[in-house]
Amino acid sequence: MNDTPPTLQAYRASVLHFVNDPAFDEQAVRWHADGLLLVQNGKILDAGDYARLLPTLPVGTAIEDWRGKLLMPGFIDTHVHYPQTDIIGSPAPGLLPWLNTYTFPAERRFDNSAHASEVADFFLRELLRNGTTTAAVYCTVHPQSVDAFFQRSDALNLRMVAGKCLMDRHAPDFLLDTAESGVRESEELIQRWHNKGRQHYAITVRFAPTSSMAQLKLAGELAAQYPDTYIQTHVAENTDEVKWVRDLFPDSRSYLDVYDQVGLMRSRALFAHCIWLDDADRARMAATQSVAAVCPTSNLFLGSGLFDFEAADRMHMPVSLATDVGGGTSFSMLQTMNALYKVGRMGGTHLPALRMFYMATLGGARALQLEGTIGNFVAGCDADFIVVDLQSTPLLARRSATTGTLEEQLFALAILADDRAIAHTYSAGVCVHSRTA
Ligand code: GUN
Ligand code: ZN
């Protein structure tokens, strides 16, 4: 008779995960209506049908019984700003006034480490409350804002990507670095934090208008020097911004081309928005394996425009899903799917729920080149997962009772649910959030 290894954890629920993109592979979905997830030492050991896995368990293994609930990988938000937590939902007529009126003054306060730590802690707990276990996060221009963020994330043992904003012009003086200081500080942060535990560094060009060509070139050189770091920036979000970039960089073929010319397009490069691209841009995104971070709640809130899924798919442009809080209006990736679906509809696209849940899990892991580490329940992945309560509101419970297919159930979840549906969030096998009421 085997003794139960003290670290073996077993969870019974309906289990959902993906091994590929369901838009392009009919075999992509793994669905176990009566399933079991096995976790050992913070890693996935196995996931499958309860009836198949039960006999493999050592005698006496305790099984947490979550029947009626849905167990899936933690969500991955590929673009979000932690310093904008306190200005979410601020009124402004479009991106550029919103940046000047609310965003820049809020970011000023992150020169103070105590403030940065307090906001980082709230932000991370809000992610976990919403079932997000990994995110690609903007900090501010201040290196101490990055130290504060990674310290909090490391203390919670979360897998996070983050970086210091590079911005040496066209912003208030209190938010500016210089071409040289920005890149020097970024390199110091890479050495301090990149691949430390579960932390990863992103070279973070705020957006082309706030960086001189000298700074952009140095950022490109840094990205070449540290090829496994991430790159994150904004591109083609808003028509006024696109015009501004055309004036500032008259020699570039397009906004995206500004980044391309300095070596900022490669795998592990995340480009938020990608609304006002043309097909030549999309082809470059595909050829370089750069990824669009689609931010539907932000694009609707700021009136930036509608992401074109049909064009993205036609050009094989990699896409991922993101909240873009504080331009985005919710930390919930479920609410973000709700907006994503409607943005798709406005362009004549019908996005199946299965595809949206893929985007929020394995799709995000692939965007970060972390497949095999996070994003699904393949053996050896980090045990970052969520338990979803289909009874979390009376309406969701009522609707869930009458859904027929898995697609219908997931679709109702994407359209009707929010943070209240996240019963538990686990990171590396440890419960880091449980809903109390
Ligand atoms: N472009 C430059 N900075 C920002 C920002 O903070 N939010 C969004 N949505 N767009 C930007
Ligand atoms: Zn953003």
Short mmCIF file of C-alpha atoms and ligand atoms in Angstrom, two decimals:
data_model
loop_
_atom_site.label_atom_id
_atom_site.label_comp_id
_atom_site.label_asym_id
_atom_site.label_seq_id
_atom_site.Cartn_x
_atom_site.Cartn_y
_atom_site.Cartn_z
CA MET A 1 0.00 0.00 0.00
CA ASN A 2 1.31 3.43 -0.93
CA ASP A 3 1.31 6.31 1.47
CA THR A 4 -0.09 9.52 0.13
CA PRO A 5 2.81 11.82 -0.72
CA PRO A 6 2.16 14.83 1.46
CA THR A 7 2.44 17.16 -1.50
CA LEU A 8 -0.03 15.41 -3.80
CA GLN A 9 -3.20 17.47 -4.24
CA ALA A 10 -6.28 16.19 -6.09
CA TYR A 11 -9.23 18.31 -7.27
CA ARG A 12 -12.47 16.96 -8.70
CA ALA A 13 -14.48 19.28 -10.97
CA SER A 14 -15.28 19.81 -14.63
CA VAL A 15 -11.86 20.38 -16.15
CA LEU A 16 -11.22 22.53 -19.23
CA HIS A 17 -7.96 23.39 -20.97
CA PHE A 18 -6.50 23.71 -24.45
CA VAL A 19 -3.57 22.10 -26.21
CA ASN A 20 -3.94 24.23 -29.35
CA ASP A 21 -5.97 27.07 -30.86
CA PRO A 22 -9.54 25.81 -31.41
CA ALA A 23 -9.93 28.26 -34.31
CA PHE A 24 -7.48 26.18 -36.31
CA ASP A 25 -7.54 22.70 -34.69
CA GLU A 26 -10.65 20.65 -33.94
CA GLN A 27 -8.68 18.56 -31.44
CA ALA A 28 -7.55 21.59 -29.41
CA VAL A 29 -9.97 21.31 -26.49
CA ARG A 30 -9.53 19.06 -23.48
CA TRP A 31 -12.86 18.76 -21.63
CA HIS A 32 -13.55 16.40 -18.76
CA ALA A 33 -17.11 16.87 -17.49
CA ASP A 34 -16.24 14.78 -14.42
CA GLY A 35 -12.54 15.48 -14.20
CA LEU A 36 -9.62 15.35 -11.85
CA LEU A 37 -6.61 17.64 -11.61
CA LEU A 38 -3.50 16.35 -9.87
CA VAL A 39 -0.86 18.71 -8.53
CA GLN A 40 2.47 17.94 -6.94
CA ASN A 41 5.11 20.34 -5.68
CA GLY A 42 3.39 23.28 -7.35
CA LYS A 43 3.29 21.60 -10.78
CA ILE A 44 0.61 19.83 -12.79
CA LEU A 45 0.99 16.07 -12.50
CA ASP A 46 -2.00 15.06 -14.60
CA ALA A 47 -5.48 16.15 -15.69
CA GLY A 48 -8.21 13.94 -17.07
CA ASP A 49 -11.36 11.96 -16.42
CA TYR A 50 -12.04 11.20 -12.78
CA ALA A 51 -12.80 7.57 -13.58
CA ARG A 52 -9.45 7.12 -15.35
CA LEU A 53 -7.28 8.87 -12.80
CA LEU A 54 -8.89 7.70 -9.56
CA PRO A 55 -7.26 4.23 -9.66
CA THR A 56 -3.82 5.83 -10.09
CA LEU A 57 -4.04 7.70 -6.79
CA PRO A 58 -2.22 6.38 -3.73
CA VAL A 59 -4.68 4.97 -1.24
CA GLY A 60 -5.95 7.61 1.14
CA THR A 61 -5.37 10.58 -1.16
CA ALA A 62 -7.72 13.37 -0.12
CA ILE A 63 -9.79 14.71 -2.99
CA GLU A 64 -11.17 18.24 -2.88
CA ASP A 65 -14.70 17.94 -4.22
CA TRP A 66 -15.63 20.82 -6.51
CA ARG A 67 -18.23 19.00 -8.60
CA GLY A 68 -20.52 21.51 -10.33
CA LYS A 69 -17.64 23.96 -10.70
CA LEU A 70 -15.27 24.50 -13.59
CA LEU A 71 -11.52 24.17 -13.20
CA MET A 72 -9.33 25.86 -15.81
CA PRO A 73 -5.87 27.44 -16.14
CA GLY A 74 -5.44 30.90 -14.63
CA PHE A 75 -6.05 33.77 -17.03
CA ILE A 76 -3.16 35.59 -18.70
CA ASP A 77 -3.54 39.34 -19.29
CA THR A 78 -0.97 40.40 -21.90
CA HIS A 79 -1.14 44.18 -21.35
CA VAL A 80 -2.04 46.11 -18.20
CA HIS A 81 -0.73 49.15 -16.26
CA TYR A 82 -0.48 48.73 -12.49
CA PRO A 83 0.12 52.47 -11.79
CA GLN A 84 -3.25 53.23 -13.42
CA THR A 85 -5.23 51.20 -10.89
CA ASP A 86 -6.42 54.35 -9.12
CA ILE A 87 -7.55 56.18 -12.28
CA ILE A 88 -9.62 53.40 -13.84
CA GLY A 89 -12.86 54.87 -15.14
CA SER A 90 -11.62 58.47 -15.51
CA PRO A 91 -13.56 60.58 -18.00
CA ALA A 92 -11.70 62.09 -20.96
CA PRO A 93 -12.45 62.61 -24.64
CA GLY A 94 -9.93 60.14 -26.08
CA LEU A 95 -6.43 58.78 -25.50
CA LEU A 96 -4.24 61.88 -25.58
CA PRO A 97 -6.38 64.04 -23.21
CA TRP A 98 -6.80 61.01 -20.94
CA LEU A 99 -3.01 60.58 -20.74
CA ASN A 100 -2.41 64.26 -19.96
CA THR A 101 -5.27 64.81 -17.53
CA TYR A 102 -5.24 61.61 -15.48
CA THR A 103 -2.49 59.17 -16.37
CA PHE A 104 0.64 61.27 -16.15
CA PRO A 105 -0.28 62.92 -12.80
CA ALA A 106 -1.13 59.49 -11.33
CA GLU A 107 2.16 58.00 -12.53
CA ARG A 108 4.12 60.86 -10.95
CA ARG A 109 3.45 59.41 -7.49
CA PHE A 110 5.39 56.23 -8.26
CA ASP A 111 8.69 57.92 -7.50
CA ASN A 112 7.65 57.01 -3.94
CA SER A 113 8.42 53.37 -3.16
CA ALA A 114 5.88 53.09 -0.35
CA HIS A 115 3.08 54.30 -2.63
CA ALA A 116 4.26 51.98 -5.42
CA SER A 117 4.29 48.98 -3.06
CA GLU A 118 0.84 49.71 -1.72
CA VAL A 119 -0.66 50.03 -5.22
CA ALA A 120 1.26 46.97 -6.50
CA ASP A 121 -0.16 44.89 -3.68
CA PHE A 122 -3.73 46.00 -4.33
CA PHE A 123 -3.26 45.48 -8.08
CA LEU A 124 -1.91 41.93 -7.69
CA ARG A 125 -4.71 40.98 -5.33
CA GLU A 126 -7.23 42.40 -7.78
CA LEU A 127 -5.72 40.28 -10.57
CA LEU A 128 -6.02 37.18 -8.38
CA ARG A 129 -9.61 38.05 -7.40
CA ASN A 130 -10.36 38.05 -11.11
CA GLY A 131 -8.57 34.78 -11.78
CA THR A 132 -5.57 36.30 -13.56
CA THR A 133 -2.36 34.54 -12.55
CA THR A 134 0.08 36.05 -15.07
CA ALA A 135 0.18 39.51 -16.66
CA ALA A 136 2.48 41.68 -18.76
CA VAL A 137 2.58 44.85 -16.71
CA TYR A 138 3.66 48.42 -17.31
CA CYS A 139 5.31 50.17 -14.36
CA THR A 140 6.23 53.89 -14.56
CA VAL A 141 9.42 55.64 -15.63
CA HIS A 142 10.74 55.26 -12.07
CA PRO A 143 12.95 52.19 -11.47
CA GLN A 144 11.64 52.04 -7.90
CA SER A 145 8.15 51.40 -9.30
CA VAL A 146 9.55 48.22 -10.92
CA ASP A 147 11.40 47.11 -7.80
CA ALA A 148 8.22 47.58 -5.76
CA PHE A 149 6.16 45.59 -8.24
CA PHE A 150 8.55 42.66 -8.53
CA GLN A 151 9.10 42.55 -4.76
CA ARG A 152 5.35 42.15 -4.20
CA SER A 153 4.95 39.64 -7.05
CA ASP A 154 7.96 37.62 -5.88
CA ALA A 155 6.63 37.59 -2.31
CA LEU A 156 3.38 36.09 -3.60
CA ASN A 157 5.33 33.73 -5.93
CA LEU A 158 3.35 34.88 -8.99
CA ARG A 159 4.63 34.62 -12.55
CA MET A 160 4.69 38.20 -13.85
CA VAL A 161 6.28 40.16 -16.69
CA ALA A 162 6.97 43.86 -16.05
CA GLY A 163 9.22 46.76 -16.94
CA LYS A 164 10.13 50.40 -16.55
CA CYS A 165 8.67 52.87 -19.04
CA LEU A 166 11.21 54.41 -21.37
CA MET A 167 10.09 57.98 -22.12
CA ASP A 168 12.50 60.82 -22.81
CA ARG A 169 10.25 63.43 -24.49
CA HIS A 170 6.70 64.75 -24.95
CA ALA A 171 5.61 64.14 -21.38
CA PRO A 172 5.82 66.29 -18.23
CA ASP A 173 9.39 66.76 -16.93
CA PHE A 174 8.62 64.73 -13.81
CA LEU A 175 8.11 61.61 -15.97
CA LEU A 176 11.12 61.87 -18.25
CA ASP A 177 14.33 59.84 -18.32
CA THR A 178 17.02 60.32 -20.97
CA ALA A 179 18.01 58.00 -23.80
CA GLU A 180 21.04 56.85 -21.84
CA SER A 181 19.64 56.79 -18.28
CA GLY A 182 16.51 54.93 -19.36
CA VAL A 183 18.42 52.13 -21.01
CA ARG A 184 21.02 51.97 -18.22
CA GLU A 185 18.27 51.66 -15.59
CA SER A 186 16.48 49.04 -17.70
CA GLU A 187 19.64 46.95 -17.88
CA GLU A 188 20.12 47.19 -14.12
CA LEU A 189 16.53 46.01 -13.64
CA ILE A 190 17.07 43.13 -16.07
CA GLN A 191 20.05 42.02 -14.02
CA ARG A 192 18.12 42.38 -10.78
CA TRP A 193 14.84 40.74 -11.79
CA HIS A 194 14.80 38.92 -15.13
CA ASN A 195 14.16 35.20 -14.53
CA LYS A 196 14.51 35.68 -10.76
CA GLY A 197 12.06 33.08 -9.49
CA ARG A 198 8.94 33.62 -11.57
CA GLN A 199 9.68 37.25 -12.55
CA HIS A 200 10.47 38.31 -16.12
CA TYR A 201 11.57 41.66 -17.48
CA ALA A 202 9.96 43.56 -20.36
CA ILE A 203 11.82 46.35 -22.14
CA THR A 204 9.00 48.90 -22.08
CA VAL A 205 8.94 51.69 -24.65
CA ARG A 206 5.85 53.64 -23.58
CA PHE A 207 4.97 54.48 -27.20
CA ALA A 208 6.89 56.00 -30.09
CA PRO A 209 5.83 59.65 -29.43
CA THR A 210 7.44 59.70 -25.98
CA SER A 211 10.81 58.30 -27.09
CA SER A 212 13.48 60.02 -29.17
CA MET A 213 15.02 58.07 -32.04
CA ALA A 214 18.17 57.81 -29.89
CA GLN A 215 16.22 56.13 -27.11
CA LEU A 216 14.39 53.80 -29.50
CA LYS A 217 17.69 52.68 -31.01
CA LEU A 218 19.22 51.99 -27.60
CA ALA A 219 16.10 50.03 -26.62
CA GLY A 220 16.47 47.93 -29.78
CA GLU A 221 20.11 47.26 -28.95
CA LEU A 222 19.18 46.22 -25.41
CA ALA A 223 16.53 43.86 -26.81
CA ALA A 224 19.16 42.25 -29.05
CA GLN A 225 21.60 41.95 -26.17
CA TYR A 226 18.99 40.21 -23.96
CA PRO A 227 17.01 38.14 -26.49
CA ASP A 228 14.90 36.30 -23.91
CA THR A 229 13.55 39.49 -22.33
CA TYR A 230 10.14 40.71 -23.35
CA ILE A 231 9.37 43.94 -25.22
CA GLN A 232 6.12 45.81 -24.68
CA THR A 233 4.76 48.98 -26.22
CA HIS A 234 1.64 50.54 -27.75
CA VAL A 235 0.97 50.89 -31.47
CA ALA A 236 -1.76 52.26 -33.75
CA GLU A 237 -4.30 52.77 -31.00
CA ASN A 238 -5.87 56.08 -31.94
CA THR A 239 -6.05 58.13 -35.14
CA ASP A 240 -4.70 61.34 -33.53
CA GLU A 241 -1.77 59.34 -32.17
CA VAL A 242 -1.13 57.80 -35.61
CA LYS A 243 -1.03 61.29 -37.19
CA TRP A 244 1.35 62.48 -34.48
CA VAL A 245 3.72 59.57 -35.17
CA ARG A 246 3.61 60.32 -38.90
CA ASP A 247 4.75 63.91 -38.16
CA LEU A 248 7.43 62.82 -35.70
CA PHE A 249 8.87 60.02 -37.87
CA PRO A 250 8.40 61.14 -41.49
CA ASP A 251 10.88 58.55 -42.76
CA SER A 252 8.94 55.56 -41.44
CA ARG A 253 6.51 53.73 -43.70
CA SER A 254 4.03 53.33 -40.84
CA TYR A 255 3.74 53.64 -37.07
CA LEU A 256 4.72 49.99 -36.63
CA ASP A 257 7.69 50.54 -38.94
CA VAL A 258 9.19 52.96 -36.38
CA TYR A 259 9.64 50.00 -34.05
CA ASP A 260 10.69 47.66 -36.86
CA GLN A 261 13.50 49.97 -37.96
CA VAL A 262 15.13 49.90 -34.52
CA GLY A 263 14.89 46.13 -33.93
CA LEU A 264 11.93 46.11 -31.57
CA MET A 265 9.94 43.48 -33.49
CA ARG A 266 10.67 39.89 -32.54
CA SER A 267 9.12 37.02 -30.64
CA ARG A 268 8.37 38.03 -27.05
CA ALA A 269 7.40 41.52 -28.32
CA LEU A 270 3.88 42.56 -27.32
CA PHE A 271 2.16 45.38 -29.22
CA ALA A 272 -0.96 46.72 -27.52
CA HIS A 273 -3.98 47.68 -29.66
CA CYS A 274 -2.88 47.22 -33.34
CA ILE A 275 -6.10 48.83 -34.54
CA TRP A 276 -4.87 51.15 -37.30
CA LEU A 277 -2.46 48.74 -39.03
CA ASP A 278 -2.41 47.89 -42.72
CA ASP A 279 -1.74 44.47 -44.22
CA ALA A 280 1.97 45.20 -44.66
CA ASP A 281 2.16 45.85 -40.91
CA ARG A 282 0.21 42.68 -40.16
CA ALA A 283 2.54 40.68 -42.39
CA ARG A 284 5.52 42.06 -40.43
CA MET A 285 3.83 41.10 -37.15
CA ALA A 286 3.43 37.55 -38.47
CA ALA A 287 6.92 37.32 -39.98
CA THR A 288 8.61 38.50 -36.78
CA GLN A 289 6.25 36.54 -34.48
CA SER A 290 5.40 39.75 -32.67
CA VAL A 291 2.06 39.58 -30.88
CA ALA A 292 -0.92 41.93 -30.85
CA ALA A 293 -2.37 42.44 -27.37
CA VAL A 294 -6.04 43.15 -28.10
CA CYS A 295 -7.61 45.46 -25.49
CA PRO A 296 -11.35 45.67 -26.22
CA THR A 297 -12.66 47.39 -23.07
CA SER A 298 -10.01 50.09 -23.44
CA ASN A 299 -10.67 50.57 -27.14
CA LEU A 300 -14.39 51.04 -26.50
CA PHE A 301 -13.91 53.25 -23.44
CA LEU A 302 -11.39 55.60 -25.09
CA GLY A 303 -13.21 55.40 -28.43
CA SER A 304 -9.98 54.29 -30.10
CA GLY A 305 -11.46 51.95 -32.72
CA LEU A 306 -12.32 48.32 -33.38
CA PHE A 307 -9.69 45.59 -33.72
CA ASP A 308 -10.04 43.78 -37.08
CA PHE A 309 -10.05 40.02 -36.38
CA GLU A 310 -10.76 39.05 -39.96
CA ALA A 311 -7.65 40.90 -41.18
CA ALA A 312 -5.55 39.55 -38.29
CA ASP A 313 -6.50 35.94 -39.09
CA ARG A 314 -6.12 36.45 -42.83
CA MET A 315 -2.55 37.70 -42.30
CA HIS A 316 -1.76 35.10 -39.58
CA MET A 317 -0.99 37.86 -37.10
CA PRO A 318 -0.52 36.43 -33.59
CA VAL A 319 -3.13 37.80 -31.17
CA SER A 320 -3.65 37.71 -27.42
CA LEU A 321 -6.13 39.22 -24.97
CA ALA A 322 -5.55 42.08 -22.54
CA THR A 323 -7.40 44.42 -20.20
CA ASP A 324 -5.22 47.57 -20.54
CA VAL A 325 -6.42 48.81 -17.15
CA GLY A 326 -6.63 51.86 -16.50
CA GLY A 327 -7.62 52.65 -20.14
CA GLY A 328 -9.45 49.35 -19.87
CA THR A 329 -12.47 49.33 -17.60
CA SER A 330 -12.23 45.94 -15.89
CA PHE A 331 -9.61 43.62 -14.41
CA SER A 332 -11.86 40.70 -15.34
CA MET A 333 -10.79 38.68 -18.36
CA LEU A 334 -14.41 37.44 -18.48
CA GLN A 335 -15.67 41.00 -18.86
CA THR A 336 -12.89 41.52 -21.39
CA MET A 337 -14.22 38.56 -23.41
CA ASN A 338 -17.66 40.16 -23.30
CA ALA A 339 -16.24 43.30 -24.92
CA LEU A 340 -14.05 41.27 -27.28
CA TYR A 341 -17.06 39.42 -28.59
CA LYS A 342 -18.95 42.65 -29.28
CA VAL A 343 -15.95 44.29 -30.96
CA GLY A 344 -15.73 41.20 -33.18
CA ARG A 345 -19.44 41.41 -34.01
CA MET A 346 -19.09 45.04 -35.06
CA GLY A 347 -16.58 43.86 -37.67
CA GLY A 348 -18.80 40.98 -38.78
CA THR A 349 -16.82 38.31 -36.88
CA HIS A 350 -18.36 35.68 -34.61
CA LEU A 351 -15.80 34.70 -31.98
CA PRO A 352 -16.65 31.35 -30.41
CA ALA A 353 -16.36 31.20 -26.63
CA LEU A 354 -13.86 28.36 -26.95
CA ARG A 355 -11.56 30.65 -28.88
CA MET A 356 -11.93 33.42 -26.31
CA PHE A 357 -11.10 31.08 -23.43
CA TYR A 358 -8.13 29.78 -25.42
CA MET A 359 -6.95 33.37 -25.93
CA ALA A 360 -7.21 34.05 -22.20
CA THR A 361 -5.19 30.93 -21.27
CA LEU A 362 -2.92 29.00 -23.65
CA GLY A 363 -3.06 31.83 -26.20
CA GLY A 364 -1.59 34.18 -23.60
CA ALA A 365 1.07 31.62 -22.68
CA ARG A 366 2.03 31.31 -26.34
CA ALA A 367 2.16 35.08 -26.71
CA LEU A 368 4.68 35.07 -23.87
CA GLN A 369 6.46 31.99 -25.25
CA LEU A 370 5.66 30.22 -22.00
CA GLU A 371 3.78 27.20 -23.37
CA GLY A 372 4.87 24.22 -21.29
CA THR A 373 5.26 26.51 -18.29
CA ILE A 374 1.80 28.08 -17.92
CA GLY A 375 -1.51 28.23 -19.82
CA ASN A 376 -2.72 24.64 -19.72
CA PHE A 377 -2.71 21.42 -17.70
CA VAL A 378 0.04 19.54 -19.50
CA ALA A 379 2.21 17.66 -16.98
CA GLY A 380 5.02 19.81 -15.63
CA CYS A 381 3.27 23.16 -16.05
CA ASP A 382 3.03 25.48 -13.07
CA ALA A 383 -0.16 24.72 -11.14
CA ASP A 384 -1.71 28.14 -11.79
CA PHE A 385 -5.45 27.51 -12.01
CA ILE A 386 -8.87 28.83 -11.14
CA VAL A 387 -12.13 27.38 -9.90
CA VAL A 388 -15.10 28.96 -11.61
CA ASP A 389 -18.51 29.06 -9.94
CA LEU A 390 -21.32 28.85 -12.49
CA GLN A 391 -23.80 29.69 -9.70
CA SER A 392 -22.11 32.96 -8.71
CA THR A 393 -25.12 35.12 -9.59
CA PRO A 394 -28.79 34.18 -9.86
CA LEU A 395 -28.83 35.04 -13.54
CA LEU A 396 -25.69 33.05 -14.39
CA ALA A 397 -27.06 30.07 -12.43
CA ARG A 398 -30.38 30.29 -14.25
CA ARG A 399 -28.76 30.61 -17.66
CA SER A 400 -26.23 27.84 -16.94
CA ALA A 401 -29.08 25.46 -16.09
CA THR A 402 -30.40 25.70 -19.64
CA THR A 403 -27.19 25.73 -21.67
CA GLY A 404 -26.81 22.62 -23.82
CA THR A 405 -23.31 22.45 -25.22
CA LEU A 406 -19.94 23.36 -23.72
CA GLU A 407 -19.77 26.25 -26.18
CA GLU A 408 -23.11 27.59 -24.90
CA GLN A 409 -22.00 27.27 -21.27
CA LEU A 410 -18.71 29.06 -21.89
CA PHE A 411 -20.41 31.70 -23.98
CA ALA A 412 -22.87 32.49 -21.17
CA LEU A 413 -19.90 32.71 -18.80
CA ALA A 414 -18.06 35.12 -21.07
CA ILE A 415 -21.10 37.35 -21.49
CA LEU A 416 -22.62 37.22 -17.98
CA ALA A 417 -19.82 36.59 -15.48
CA ASP A 418 -17.25 38.72 -13.68
CA ASP A 419 -15.00 38.52 -10.59
CA ARG A 420 -17.84 36.96 -8.58
CA ALA A 421 -17.47 33.76 -10.63
CA ILE A 422 -13.89 33.20 -9.45
CA ALA A 423 -14.30 30.95 -6.40
CA HIS A 424 -10.58 30.19 -5.93
CA THR A 425 -7.30 31.14 -7.55
CA TYR A 426 -4.21 28.96 -7.17
CA SER A 427 -0.66 29.97 -7.98
CA ALA A 428 2.06 27.30 -8.10
CA GLY A 429 -0.29 24.96 -6.26
CA VAL A 430 -1.04 27.40 -3.44
CA CYS A 431 -4.47 28.97 -2.92
CA VAL A 432 -3.93 32.74 -3.22
CA HIS A 433 -7.56 33.83 -3.38
CA SER A 434 -10.87 32.45 -2.16
CA ARG A 435 -14.11 34.30 -2.64
CA THR A 436 -15.71 34.89 0.71
CA ALA A 437 -19.18 36.26 -0.04
N1 GUN B 1 -0.29 55.06 -25.14
C1 GUN B 1 0.74 55.57 -24.44
N2 GUN B 1 0.57 55.40 -23.13
C2 GUN B 1 -0.60 54.77 -22.98
C3 GUN B 1 -1.32 54.31 -21.83
O1 GUN B 1 -0.90 54.45 -20.68
N3 GUN B 1 -2.51 53.68 -22.09
C4 GUN B 1 -2.97 53.48 -23.35
N4 GUN B 1 -4.13 52.84 -23.51
N5 GUN B 1 -2.33 53.93 -24.42
C5 GUN B 1 -1.15 54.54 -24.25
ZN ZN B 2 -1.73 50.31 -22.38
#
